mmCIF file of C-alpha atoms in Angstrom:
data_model
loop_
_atom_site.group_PDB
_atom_site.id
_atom_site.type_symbol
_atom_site.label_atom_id
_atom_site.label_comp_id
_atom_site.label_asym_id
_atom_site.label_seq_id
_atom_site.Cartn_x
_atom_site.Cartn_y
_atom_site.Cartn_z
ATOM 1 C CA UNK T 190 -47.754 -65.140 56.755
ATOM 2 C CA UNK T 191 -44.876 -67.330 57.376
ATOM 3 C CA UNK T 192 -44.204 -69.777 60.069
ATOM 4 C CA UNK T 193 -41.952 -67.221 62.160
ATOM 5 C CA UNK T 194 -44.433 -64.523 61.687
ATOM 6 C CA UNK T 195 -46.874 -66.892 62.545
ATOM 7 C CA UNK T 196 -45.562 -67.773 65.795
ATOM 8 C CA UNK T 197 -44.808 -64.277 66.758
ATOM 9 C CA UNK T 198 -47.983 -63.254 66.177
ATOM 10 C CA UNK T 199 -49.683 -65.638 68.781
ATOM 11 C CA UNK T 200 -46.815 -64.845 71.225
ATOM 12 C CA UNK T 201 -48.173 -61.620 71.062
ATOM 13 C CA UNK T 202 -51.856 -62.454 71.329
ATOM 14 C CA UNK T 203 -51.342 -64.641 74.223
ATOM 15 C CA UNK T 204 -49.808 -61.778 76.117
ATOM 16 C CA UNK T 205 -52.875 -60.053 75.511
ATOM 17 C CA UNK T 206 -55.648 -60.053 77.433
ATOM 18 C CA UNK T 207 -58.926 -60.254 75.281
ATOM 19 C CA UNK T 208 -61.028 -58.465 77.981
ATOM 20 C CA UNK T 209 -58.735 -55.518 76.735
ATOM 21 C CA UNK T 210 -59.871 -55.256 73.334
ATOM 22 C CA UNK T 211 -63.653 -54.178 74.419
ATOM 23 C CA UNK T 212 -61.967 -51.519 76.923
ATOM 24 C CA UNK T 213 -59.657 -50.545 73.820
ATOM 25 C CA UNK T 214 -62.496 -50.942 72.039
ATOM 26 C CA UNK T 215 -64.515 -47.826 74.394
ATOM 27 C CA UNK T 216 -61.492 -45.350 74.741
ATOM 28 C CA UNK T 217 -61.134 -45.337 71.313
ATOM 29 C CA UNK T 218 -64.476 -44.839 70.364
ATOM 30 C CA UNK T 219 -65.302 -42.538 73.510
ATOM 31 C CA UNK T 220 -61.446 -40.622 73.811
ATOM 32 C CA UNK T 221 -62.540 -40.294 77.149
ATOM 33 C CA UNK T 222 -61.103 -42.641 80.110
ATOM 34 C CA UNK T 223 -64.639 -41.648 81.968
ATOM 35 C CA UNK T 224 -66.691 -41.875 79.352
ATOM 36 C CA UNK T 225 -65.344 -44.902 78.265
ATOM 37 C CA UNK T 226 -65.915 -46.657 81.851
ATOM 38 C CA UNK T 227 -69.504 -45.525 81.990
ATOM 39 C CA UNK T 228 -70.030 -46.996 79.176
ATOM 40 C CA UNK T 229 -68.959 -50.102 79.854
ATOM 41 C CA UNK T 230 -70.456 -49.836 83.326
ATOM 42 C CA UNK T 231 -67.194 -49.916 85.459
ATOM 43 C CA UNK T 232 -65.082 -47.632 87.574
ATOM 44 C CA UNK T 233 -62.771 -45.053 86.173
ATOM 45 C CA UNK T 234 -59.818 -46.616 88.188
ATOM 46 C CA UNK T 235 -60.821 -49.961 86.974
ATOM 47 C CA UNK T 236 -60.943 -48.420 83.084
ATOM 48 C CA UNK T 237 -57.544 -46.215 84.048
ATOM 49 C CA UNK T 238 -55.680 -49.900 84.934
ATOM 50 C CA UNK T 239 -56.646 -51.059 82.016
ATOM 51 C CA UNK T 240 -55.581 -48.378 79.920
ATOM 52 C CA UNK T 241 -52.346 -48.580 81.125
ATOM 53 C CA UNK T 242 -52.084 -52.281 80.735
ATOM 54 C CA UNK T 243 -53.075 -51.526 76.796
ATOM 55 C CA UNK T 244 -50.007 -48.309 76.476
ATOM 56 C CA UNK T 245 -47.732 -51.045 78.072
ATOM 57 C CA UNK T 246 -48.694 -53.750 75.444
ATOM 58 C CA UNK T 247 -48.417 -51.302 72.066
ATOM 59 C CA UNK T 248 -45.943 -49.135 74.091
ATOM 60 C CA UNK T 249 -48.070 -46.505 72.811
ATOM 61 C CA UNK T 250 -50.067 -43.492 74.472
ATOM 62 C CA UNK T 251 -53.145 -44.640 72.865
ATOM 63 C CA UNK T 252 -55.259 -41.397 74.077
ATOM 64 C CA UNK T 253 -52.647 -38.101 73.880
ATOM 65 C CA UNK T 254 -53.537 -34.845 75.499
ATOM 66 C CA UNK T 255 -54.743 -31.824 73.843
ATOM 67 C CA UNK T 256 -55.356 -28.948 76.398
ATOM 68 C CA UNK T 257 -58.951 -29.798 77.822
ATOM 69 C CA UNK T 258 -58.865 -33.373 75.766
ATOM 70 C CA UNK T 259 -57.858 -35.730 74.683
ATOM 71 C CA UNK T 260 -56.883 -37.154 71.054
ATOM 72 C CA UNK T 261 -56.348 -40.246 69.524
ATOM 73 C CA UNK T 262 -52.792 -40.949 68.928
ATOM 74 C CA UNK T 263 -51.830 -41.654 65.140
ATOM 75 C CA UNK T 264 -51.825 -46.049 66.319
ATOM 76 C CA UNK T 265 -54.583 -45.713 68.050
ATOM 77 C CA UNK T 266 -56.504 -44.297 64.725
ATOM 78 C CA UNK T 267 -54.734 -47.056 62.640
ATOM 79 C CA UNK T 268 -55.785 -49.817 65.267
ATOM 80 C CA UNK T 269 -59.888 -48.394 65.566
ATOM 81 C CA UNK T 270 -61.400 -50.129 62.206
ATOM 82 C CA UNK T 271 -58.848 -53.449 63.028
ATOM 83 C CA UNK T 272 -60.220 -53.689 66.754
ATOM 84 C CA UNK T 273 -63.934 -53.131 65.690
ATOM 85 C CA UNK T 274 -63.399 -55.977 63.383
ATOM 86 C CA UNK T 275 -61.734 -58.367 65.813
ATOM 87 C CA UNK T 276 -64.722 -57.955 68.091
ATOM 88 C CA UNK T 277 -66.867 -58.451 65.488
ATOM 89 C CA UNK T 278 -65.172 -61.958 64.726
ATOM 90 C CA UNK T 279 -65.425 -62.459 68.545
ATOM 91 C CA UNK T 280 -68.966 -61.830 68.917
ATOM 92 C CA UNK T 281 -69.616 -63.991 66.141
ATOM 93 C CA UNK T 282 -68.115 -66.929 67.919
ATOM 94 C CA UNK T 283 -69.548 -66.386 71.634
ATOM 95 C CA UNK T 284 -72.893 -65.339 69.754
ATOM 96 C CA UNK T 285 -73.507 -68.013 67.689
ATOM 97 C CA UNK T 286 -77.149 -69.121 67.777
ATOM 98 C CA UNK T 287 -79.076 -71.614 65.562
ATOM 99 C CA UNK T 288 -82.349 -70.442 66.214
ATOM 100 C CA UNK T 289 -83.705 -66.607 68.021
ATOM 101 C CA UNK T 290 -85.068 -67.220 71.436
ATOM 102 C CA UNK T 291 -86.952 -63.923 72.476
ATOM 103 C CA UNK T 292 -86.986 -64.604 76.291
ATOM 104 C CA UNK T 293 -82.469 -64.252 75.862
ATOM 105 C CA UNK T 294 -80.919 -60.912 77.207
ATOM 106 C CA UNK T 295 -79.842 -59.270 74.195
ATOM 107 C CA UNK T 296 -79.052 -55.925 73.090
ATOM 108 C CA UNK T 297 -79.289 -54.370 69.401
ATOM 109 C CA UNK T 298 -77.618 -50.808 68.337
ATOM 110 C CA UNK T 299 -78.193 -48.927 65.544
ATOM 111 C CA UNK T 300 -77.246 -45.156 63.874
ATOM 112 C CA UNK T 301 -79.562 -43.014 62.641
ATOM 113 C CA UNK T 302 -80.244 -39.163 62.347
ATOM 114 C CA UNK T 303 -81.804 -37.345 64.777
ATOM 115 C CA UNK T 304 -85.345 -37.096 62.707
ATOM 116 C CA UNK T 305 -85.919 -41.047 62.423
ATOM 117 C CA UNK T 306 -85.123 -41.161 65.910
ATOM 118 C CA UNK T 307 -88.103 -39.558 66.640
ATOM 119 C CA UNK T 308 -90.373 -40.703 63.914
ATOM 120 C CA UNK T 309 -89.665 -44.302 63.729
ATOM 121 C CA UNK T 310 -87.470 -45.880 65.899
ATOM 122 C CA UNK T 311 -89.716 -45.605 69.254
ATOM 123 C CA UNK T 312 -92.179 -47.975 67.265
ATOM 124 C CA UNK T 313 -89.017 -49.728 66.712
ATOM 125 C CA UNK T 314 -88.411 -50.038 70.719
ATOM 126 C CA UNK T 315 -91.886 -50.964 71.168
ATOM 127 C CA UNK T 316 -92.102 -53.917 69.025
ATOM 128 C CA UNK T 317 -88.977 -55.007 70.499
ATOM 129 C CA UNK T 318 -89.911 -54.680 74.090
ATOM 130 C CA UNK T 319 -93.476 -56.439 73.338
ATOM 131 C CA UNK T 320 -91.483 -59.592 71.243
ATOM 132 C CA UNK T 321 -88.961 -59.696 73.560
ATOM 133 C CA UNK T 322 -89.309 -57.964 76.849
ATOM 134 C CA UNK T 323 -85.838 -58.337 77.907
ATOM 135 C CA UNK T 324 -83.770 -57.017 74.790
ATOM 136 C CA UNK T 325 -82.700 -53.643 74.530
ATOM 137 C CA UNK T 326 -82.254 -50.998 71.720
ATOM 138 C CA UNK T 327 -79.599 -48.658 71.489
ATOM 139 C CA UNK T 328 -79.569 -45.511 69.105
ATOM 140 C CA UNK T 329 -76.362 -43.525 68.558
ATOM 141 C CA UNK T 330 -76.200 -40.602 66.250
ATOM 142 C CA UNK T 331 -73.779 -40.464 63.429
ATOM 143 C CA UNK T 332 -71.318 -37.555 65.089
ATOM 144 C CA UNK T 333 -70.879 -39.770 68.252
ATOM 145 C CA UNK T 334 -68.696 -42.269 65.655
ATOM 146 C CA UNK T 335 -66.311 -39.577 64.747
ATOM 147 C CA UNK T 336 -64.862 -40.430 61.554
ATOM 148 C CA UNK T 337 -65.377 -44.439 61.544
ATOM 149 C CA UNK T 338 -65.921 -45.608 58.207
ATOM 150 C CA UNK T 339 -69.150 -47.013 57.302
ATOM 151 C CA UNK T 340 -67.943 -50.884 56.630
ATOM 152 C CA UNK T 341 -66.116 -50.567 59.899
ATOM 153 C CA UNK T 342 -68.963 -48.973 61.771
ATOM 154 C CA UNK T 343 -71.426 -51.930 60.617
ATOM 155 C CA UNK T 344 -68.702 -55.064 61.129
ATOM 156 C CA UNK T 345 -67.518 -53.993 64.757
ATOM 157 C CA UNK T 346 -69.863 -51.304 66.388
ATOM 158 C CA UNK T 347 -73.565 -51.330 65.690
ATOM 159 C CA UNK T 348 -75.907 -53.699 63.921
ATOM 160 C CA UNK T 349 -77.480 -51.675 61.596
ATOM 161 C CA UNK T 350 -77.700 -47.743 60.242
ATOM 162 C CA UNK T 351 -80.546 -45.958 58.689
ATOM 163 C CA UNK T 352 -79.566 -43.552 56.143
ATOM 164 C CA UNK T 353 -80.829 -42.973 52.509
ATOM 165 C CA UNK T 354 -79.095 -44.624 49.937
ATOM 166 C CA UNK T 355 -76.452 -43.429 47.946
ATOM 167 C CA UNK T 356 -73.924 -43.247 50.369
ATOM 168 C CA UNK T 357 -73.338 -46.604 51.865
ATOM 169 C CA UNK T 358 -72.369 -49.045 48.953
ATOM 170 C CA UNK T 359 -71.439 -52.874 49.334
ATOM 171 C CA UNK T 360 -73.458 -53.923 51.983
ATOM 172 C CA UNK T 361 -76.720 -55.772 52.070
ATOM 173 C CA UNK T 362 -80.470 -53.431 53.124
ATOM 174 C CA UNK T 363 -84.157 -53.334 53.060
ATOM 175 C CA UNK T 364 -85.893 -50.194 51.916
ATOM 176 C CA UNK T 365 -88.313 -48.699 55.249
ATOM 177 C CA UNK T 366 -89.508 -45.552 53.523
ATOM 178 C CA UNK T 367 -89.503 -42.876 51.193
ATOM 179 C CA UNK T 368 -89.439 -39.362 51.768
ATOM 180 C CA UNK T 369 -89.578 -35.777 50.015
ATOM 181 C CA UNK T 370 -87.690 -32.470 50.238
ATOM 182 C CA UNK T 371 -90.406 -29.328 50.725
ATOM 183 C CA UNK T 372 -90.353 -25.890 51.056
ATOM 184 C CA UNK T 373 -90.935 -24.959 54.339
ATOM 185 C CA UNK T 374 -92.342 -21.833 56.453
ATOM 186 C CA UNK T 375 -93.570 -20.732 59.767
ATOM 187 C CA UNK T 376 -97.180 -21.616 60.268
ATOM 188 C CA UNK T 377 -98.539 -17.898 60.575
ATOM 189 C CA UNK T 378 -96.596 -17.329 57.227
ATOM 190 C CA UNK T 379 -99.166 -15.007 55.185
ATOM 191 C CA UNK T 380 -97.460 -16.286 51.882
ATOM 192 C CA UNK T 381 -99.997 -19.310 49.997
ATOM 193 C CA UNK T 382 -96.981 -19.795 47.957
ATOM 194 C CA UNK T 383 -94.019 -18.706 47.547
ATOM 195 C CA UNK T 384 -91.955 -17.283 43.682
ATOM 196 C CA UNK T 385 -88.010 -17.529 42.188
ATOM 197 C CA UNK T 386 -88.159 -14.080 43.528
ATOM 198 C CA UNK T 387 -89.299 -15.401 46.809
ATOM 199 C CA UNK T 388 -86.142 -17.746 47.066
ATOM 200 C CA UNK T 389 -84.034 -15.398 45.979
ATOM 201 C CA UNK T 390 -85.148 -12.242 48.790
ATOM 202 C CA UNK T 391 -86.444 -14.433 51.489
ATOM 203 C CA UNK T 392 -83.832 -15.041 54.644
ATOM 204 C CA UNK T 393 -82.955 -18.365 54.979
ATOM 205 C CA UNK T 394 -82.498 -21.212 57.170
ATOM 206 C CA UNK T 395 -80.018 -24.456 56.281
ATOM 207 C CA UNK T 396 -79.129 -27.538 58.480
ATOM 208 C CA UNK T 397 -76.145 -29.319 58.101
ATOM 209 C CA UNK T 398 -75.324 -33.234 58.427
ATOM 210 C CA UNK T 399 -72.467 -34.595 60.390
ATOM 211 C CA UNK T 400 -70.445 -34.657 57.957
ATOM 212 C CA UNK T 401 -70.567 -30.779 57.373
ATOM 213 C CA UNK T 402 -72.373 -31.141 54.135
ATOM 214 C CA UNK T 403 -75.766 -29.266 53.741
ATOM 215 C CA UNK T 404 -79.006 -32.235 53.058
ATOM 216 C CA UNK T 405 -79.637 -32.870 49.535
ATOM 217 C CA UNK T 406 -82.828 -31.280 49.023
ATOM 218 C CA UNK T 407 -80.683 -28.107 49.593
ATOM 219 C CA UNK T 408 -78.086 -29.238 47.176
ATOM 220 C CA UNK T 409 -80.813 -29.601 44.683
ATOM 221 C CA UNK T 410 -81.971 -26.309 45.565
ATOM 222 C CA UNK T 411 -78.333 -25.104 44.938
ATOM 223 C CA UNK T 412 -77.962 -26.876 41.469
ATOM 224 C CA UNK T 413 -80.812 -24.810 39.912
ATOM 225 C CA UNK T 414 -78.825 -21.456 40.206
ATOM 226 C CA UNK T 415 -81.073 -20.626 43.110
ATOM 227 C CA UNK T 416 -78.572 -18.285 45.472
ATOM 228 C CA UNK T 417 -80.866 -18.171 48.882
ATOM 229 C CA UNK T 418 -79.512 -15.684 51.353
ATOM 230 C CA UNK T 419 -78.475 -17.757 54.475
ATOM 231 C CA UNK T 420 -79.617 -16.033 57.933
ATOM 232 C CA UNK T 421 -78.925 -19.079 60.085
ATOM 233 C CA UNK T 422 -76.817 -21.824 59.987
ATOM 234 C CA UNK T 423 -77.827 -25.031 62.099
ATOM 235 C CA UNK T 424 -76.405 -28.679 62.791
ATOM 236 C CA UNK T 425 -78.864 -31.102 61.991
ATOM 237 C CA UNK T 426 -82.745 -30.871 61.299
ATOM 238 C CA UNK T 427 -84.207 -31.233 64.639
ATOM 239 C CA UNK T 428 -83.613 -27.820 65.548
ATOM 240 C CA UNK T 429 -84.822 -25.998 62.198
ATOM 241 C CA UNK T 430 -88.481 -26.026 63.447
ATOM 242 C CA UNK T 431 -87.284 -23.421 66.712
ATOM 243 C CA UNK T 432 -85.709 -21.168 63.796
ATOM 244 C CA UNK T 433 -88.281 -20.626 61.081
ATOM 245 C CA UNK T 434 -91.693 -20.099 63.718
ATOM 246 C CA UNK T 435 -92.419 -16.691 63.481
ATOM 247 C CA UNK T 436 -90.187 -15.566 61.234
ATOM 248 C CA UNK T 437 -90.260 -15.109 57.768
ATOM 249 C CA UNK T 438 -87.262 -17.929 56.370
ATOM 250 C CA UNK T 439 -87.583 -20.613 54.513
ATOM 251 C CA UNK T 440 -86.268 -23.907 54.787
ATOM 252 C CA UNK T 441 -85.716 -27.265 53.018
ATOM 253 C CA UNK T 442 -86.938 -30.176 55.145
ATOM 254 C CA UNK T 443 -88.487 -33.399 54.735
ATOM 255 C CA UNK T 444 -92.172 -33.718 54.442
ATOM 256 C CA UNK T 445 -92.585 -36.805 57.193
ATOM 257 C CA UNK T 446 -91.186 -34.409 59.662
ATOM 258 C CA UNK T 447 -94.051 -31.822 58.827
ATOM 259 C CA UNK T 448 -96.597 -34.042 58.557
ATOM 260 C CA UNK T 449 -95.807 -35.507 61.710
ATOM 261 C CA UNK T 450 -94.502 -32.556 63.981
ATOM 262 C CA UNK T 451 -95.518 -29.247 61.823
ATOM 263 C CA UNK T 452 -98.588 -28.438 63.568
ATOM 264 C CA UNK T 453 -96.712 -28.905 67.214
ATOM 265 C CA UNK T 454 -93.870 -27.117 66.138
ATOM 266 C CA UNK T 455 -95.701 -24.810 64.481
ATOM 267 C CA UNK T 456 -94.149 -25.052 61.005
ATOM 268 C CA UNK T 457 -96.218 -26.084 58.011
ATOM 269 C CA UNK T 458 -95.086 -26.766 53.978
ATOM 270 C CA UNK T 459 -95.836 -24.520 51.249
ATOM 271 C CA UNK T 460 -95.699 -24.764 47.630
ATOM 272 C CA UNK T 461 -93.101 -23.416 45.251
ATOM 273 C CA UNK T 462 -91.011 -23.363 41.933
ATOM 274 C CA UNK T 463 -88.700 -25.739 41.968
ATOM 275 C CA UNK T 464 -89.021 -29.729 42.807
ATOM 276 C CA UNK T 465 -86.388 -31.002 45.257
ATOM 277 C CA UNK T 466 -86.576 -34.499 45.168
ATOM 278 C CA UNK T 467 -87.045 -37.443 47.325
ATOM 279 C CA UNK T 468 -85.138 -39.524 49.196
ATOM 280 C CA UNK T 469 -85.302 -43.349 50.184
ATOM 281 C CA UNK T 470 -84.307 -44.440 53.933
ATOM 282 C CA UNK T 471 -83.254 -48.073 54.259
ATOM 283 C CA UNK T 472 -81.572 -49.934 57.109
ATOM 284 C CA UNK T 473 -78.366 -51.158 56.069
ATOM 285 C CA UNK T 474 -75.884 -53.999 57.599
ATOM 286 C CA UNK T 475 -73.011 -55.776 57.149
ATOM 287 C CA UNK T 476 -73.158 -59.000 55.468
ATOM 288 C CA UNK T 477 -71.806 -61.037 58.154
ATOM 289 C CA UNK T 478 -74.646 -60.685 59.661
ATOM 290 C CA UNK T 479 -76.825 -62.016 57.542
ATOM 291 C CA UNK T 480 -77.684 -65.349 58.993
ATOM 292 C CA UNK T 481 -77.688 -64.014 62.438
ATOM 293 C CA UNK T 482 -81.065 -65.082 64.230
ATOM 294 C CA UNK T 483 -81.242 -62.238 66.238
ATOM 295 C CA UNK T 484 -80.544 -59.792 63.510
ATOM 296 C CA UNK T 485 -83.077 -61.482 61.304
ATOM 297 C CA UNK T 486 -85.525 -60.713 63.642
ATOM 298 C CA UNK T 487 -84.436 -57.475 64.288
ATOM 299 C CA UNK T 488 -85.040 -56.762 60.493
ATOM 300 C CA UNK T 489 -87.918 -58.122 60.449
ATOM 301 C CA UNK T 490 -89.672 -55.893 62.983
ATOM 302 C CA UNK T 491 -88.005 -52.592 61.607
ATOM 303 C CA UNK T 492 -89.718 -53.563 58.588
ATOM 304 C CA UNK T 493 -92.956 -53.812 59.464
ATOM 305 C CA UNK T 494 -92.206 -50.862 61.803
ATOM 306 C CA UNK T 495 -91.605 -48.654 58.561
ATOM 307 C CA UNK T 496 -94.700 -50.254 57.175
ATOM 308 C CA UNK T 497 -96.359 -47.814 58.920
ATOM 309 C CA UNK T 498 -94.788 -44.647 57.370
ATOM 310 C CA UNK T 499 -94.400 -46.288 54.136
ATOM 311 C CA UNK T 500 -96.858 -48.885 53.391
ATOM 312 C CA UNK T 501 -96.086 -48.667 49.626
ATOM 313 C CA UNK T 502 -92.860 -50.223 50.611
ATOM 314 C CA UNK T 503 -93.861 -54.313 50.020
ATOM 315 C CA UNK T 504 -91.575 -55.883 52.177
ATOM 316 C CA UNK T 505 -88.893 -58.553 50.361
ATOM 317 C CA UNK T 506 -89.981 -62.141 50.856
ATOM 318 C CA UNK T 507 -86.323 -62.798 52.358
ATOM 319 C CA UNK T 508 -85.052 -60.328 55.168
#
């Protein structure tokens, strides 16, 4: 950048008001002037000033209306990885801390699907609240990120995500725990097992990720020339449980959630033809917070968290 540039560039920044960037920050995340103040725990008129305050300084709409909603306009989806990563660079600075202190107000997010939620981060929230009664955990679901990219999601918006590997690439993880894809059925299913011919007559039932995509024990399923005959179509695995009791579908789901939830959701695993596969979950950050006390710590206790789901999983000697 030369000098000129240079020197219009921090015109520009002192004519902005930093406090601005986390309320940018919300509405573009949220596309919702309401949703956006609760977030942030103000008033709507309060968030509403401030919005127009940030259309005044890009001379932008920044949020555009479309009928019930509202969208992002096309600078407001160029600035949302740019302003996660300037607050990340903030935070960084006002952060900074030498050493963790567990009795400091703190709070740590995270994305993960719906089934960890419910099989391993509460023993997440425990450990935190007994190390360090007054931090808090926040969970947000992939979807609520919209179509954030991974590296941007980690440097500006949330400390960590869970999600198997394969997908995120370039960033720095621990392993928490493995996991297979199973054939599953209701748990009054007469059937002790179930044939190709099975797979092939049998309604059944398919959850989808956020992205659209069906999970990859059903893409496995797929890539064996297996052609199931879909009856219903759901988003995400939490649900599939409601769809296959009593009926006689079969779905694809991961054996933790049986073993953990079958019997009350009256689902149970049954053996067939074809191998699926496995899956490994890991928690997965951005490298500039590596050093990070808090996030050290925070590492540290999902670890040993997992431990219990996956104690074949030796933790690394450096988190």
């Amino acid at each position: 950048m030369d000098h000129a540039a240079s020197v219009t560039a921090d015109s520009n920044l002192r004519r902005l008001d930093l406090n601005l960037l986390v309320v940018l920050d919300a509405l573009l995340r949220e596309r919702n002037v309401s949703r956006a103040a609760r977030d942030l725990q103000v008033s709507q008129p309060v968030a509403s000033a401030a919005l127009a305050k940030i259309r005044r300084f890009f001379d932008d709409p920044i949020l555009v209306r479309q009928g019930r909603s509202y969208e992002l306009s096309a600078l407001a989806q160029q600035l949302r990885p740019a302003v996660a990563e300037a607050l990340q660079a903030v935070r960084r600075v006002t952060d900074a801390r030498k050493s963790f202190d567990a009795s400091e107000e703190f709070e740590v997010s995270i994305v993960c699907s719906e089934v960890l939620a419910i099989l391993l981060v509460p023993e997440i929230g425990r450990r935190m609240r007994l190390e360090a009664p007054r931090s808090r955990l926040r969970v947000r679901e992939p979807a609520e990120l919209g179509d954030v990219s991974v590296d941007s999601m980690l440097a500006g918006y949330v400390d960590g995500l869970i999600r198997p590997h394969g997908a995120p690439s370039g960033l720095e993880h621990i392993d928490l725990l493995v996991d297979e894809w199973v054939l599953a059925v209701s748990a009054d299913d007469p059937a002790e097992s179930l044939t190709l011919v099975d797979l092939e007559t049998r309604p059944w039932l398919v959850a989808r990720l956020p992205s659209g995509d069906l999970a990859p024990g059903m893409r496995t399923l797929l890539s064996t020339g297996i052609r199931p005959r879909i009856d219903v179509d759901v988003a995400g695995s939490m649900a599939m449980p409601f769809f296959l009791q009593g009926t006689d579908r079969v779905a694809v789901i991961g054996r933790r959630l049986i073993t953990d939830l079958g019997e009350t959701m009256g689902i149970r695993e049954i053996p067939g033809p074809v191998s699926l596969g496995g899956l490994r979950q890991a928690l997965w950050w951005h490298p500039s917070r590596r050093d990070d006390p808090v996030h050290r710590w925070f590492r540290s206790i999902t670890r040993e968290a997992a431990s219990r789901l996956s104690p074949e999983l030796v933790p690394p000697a450096q988190l």
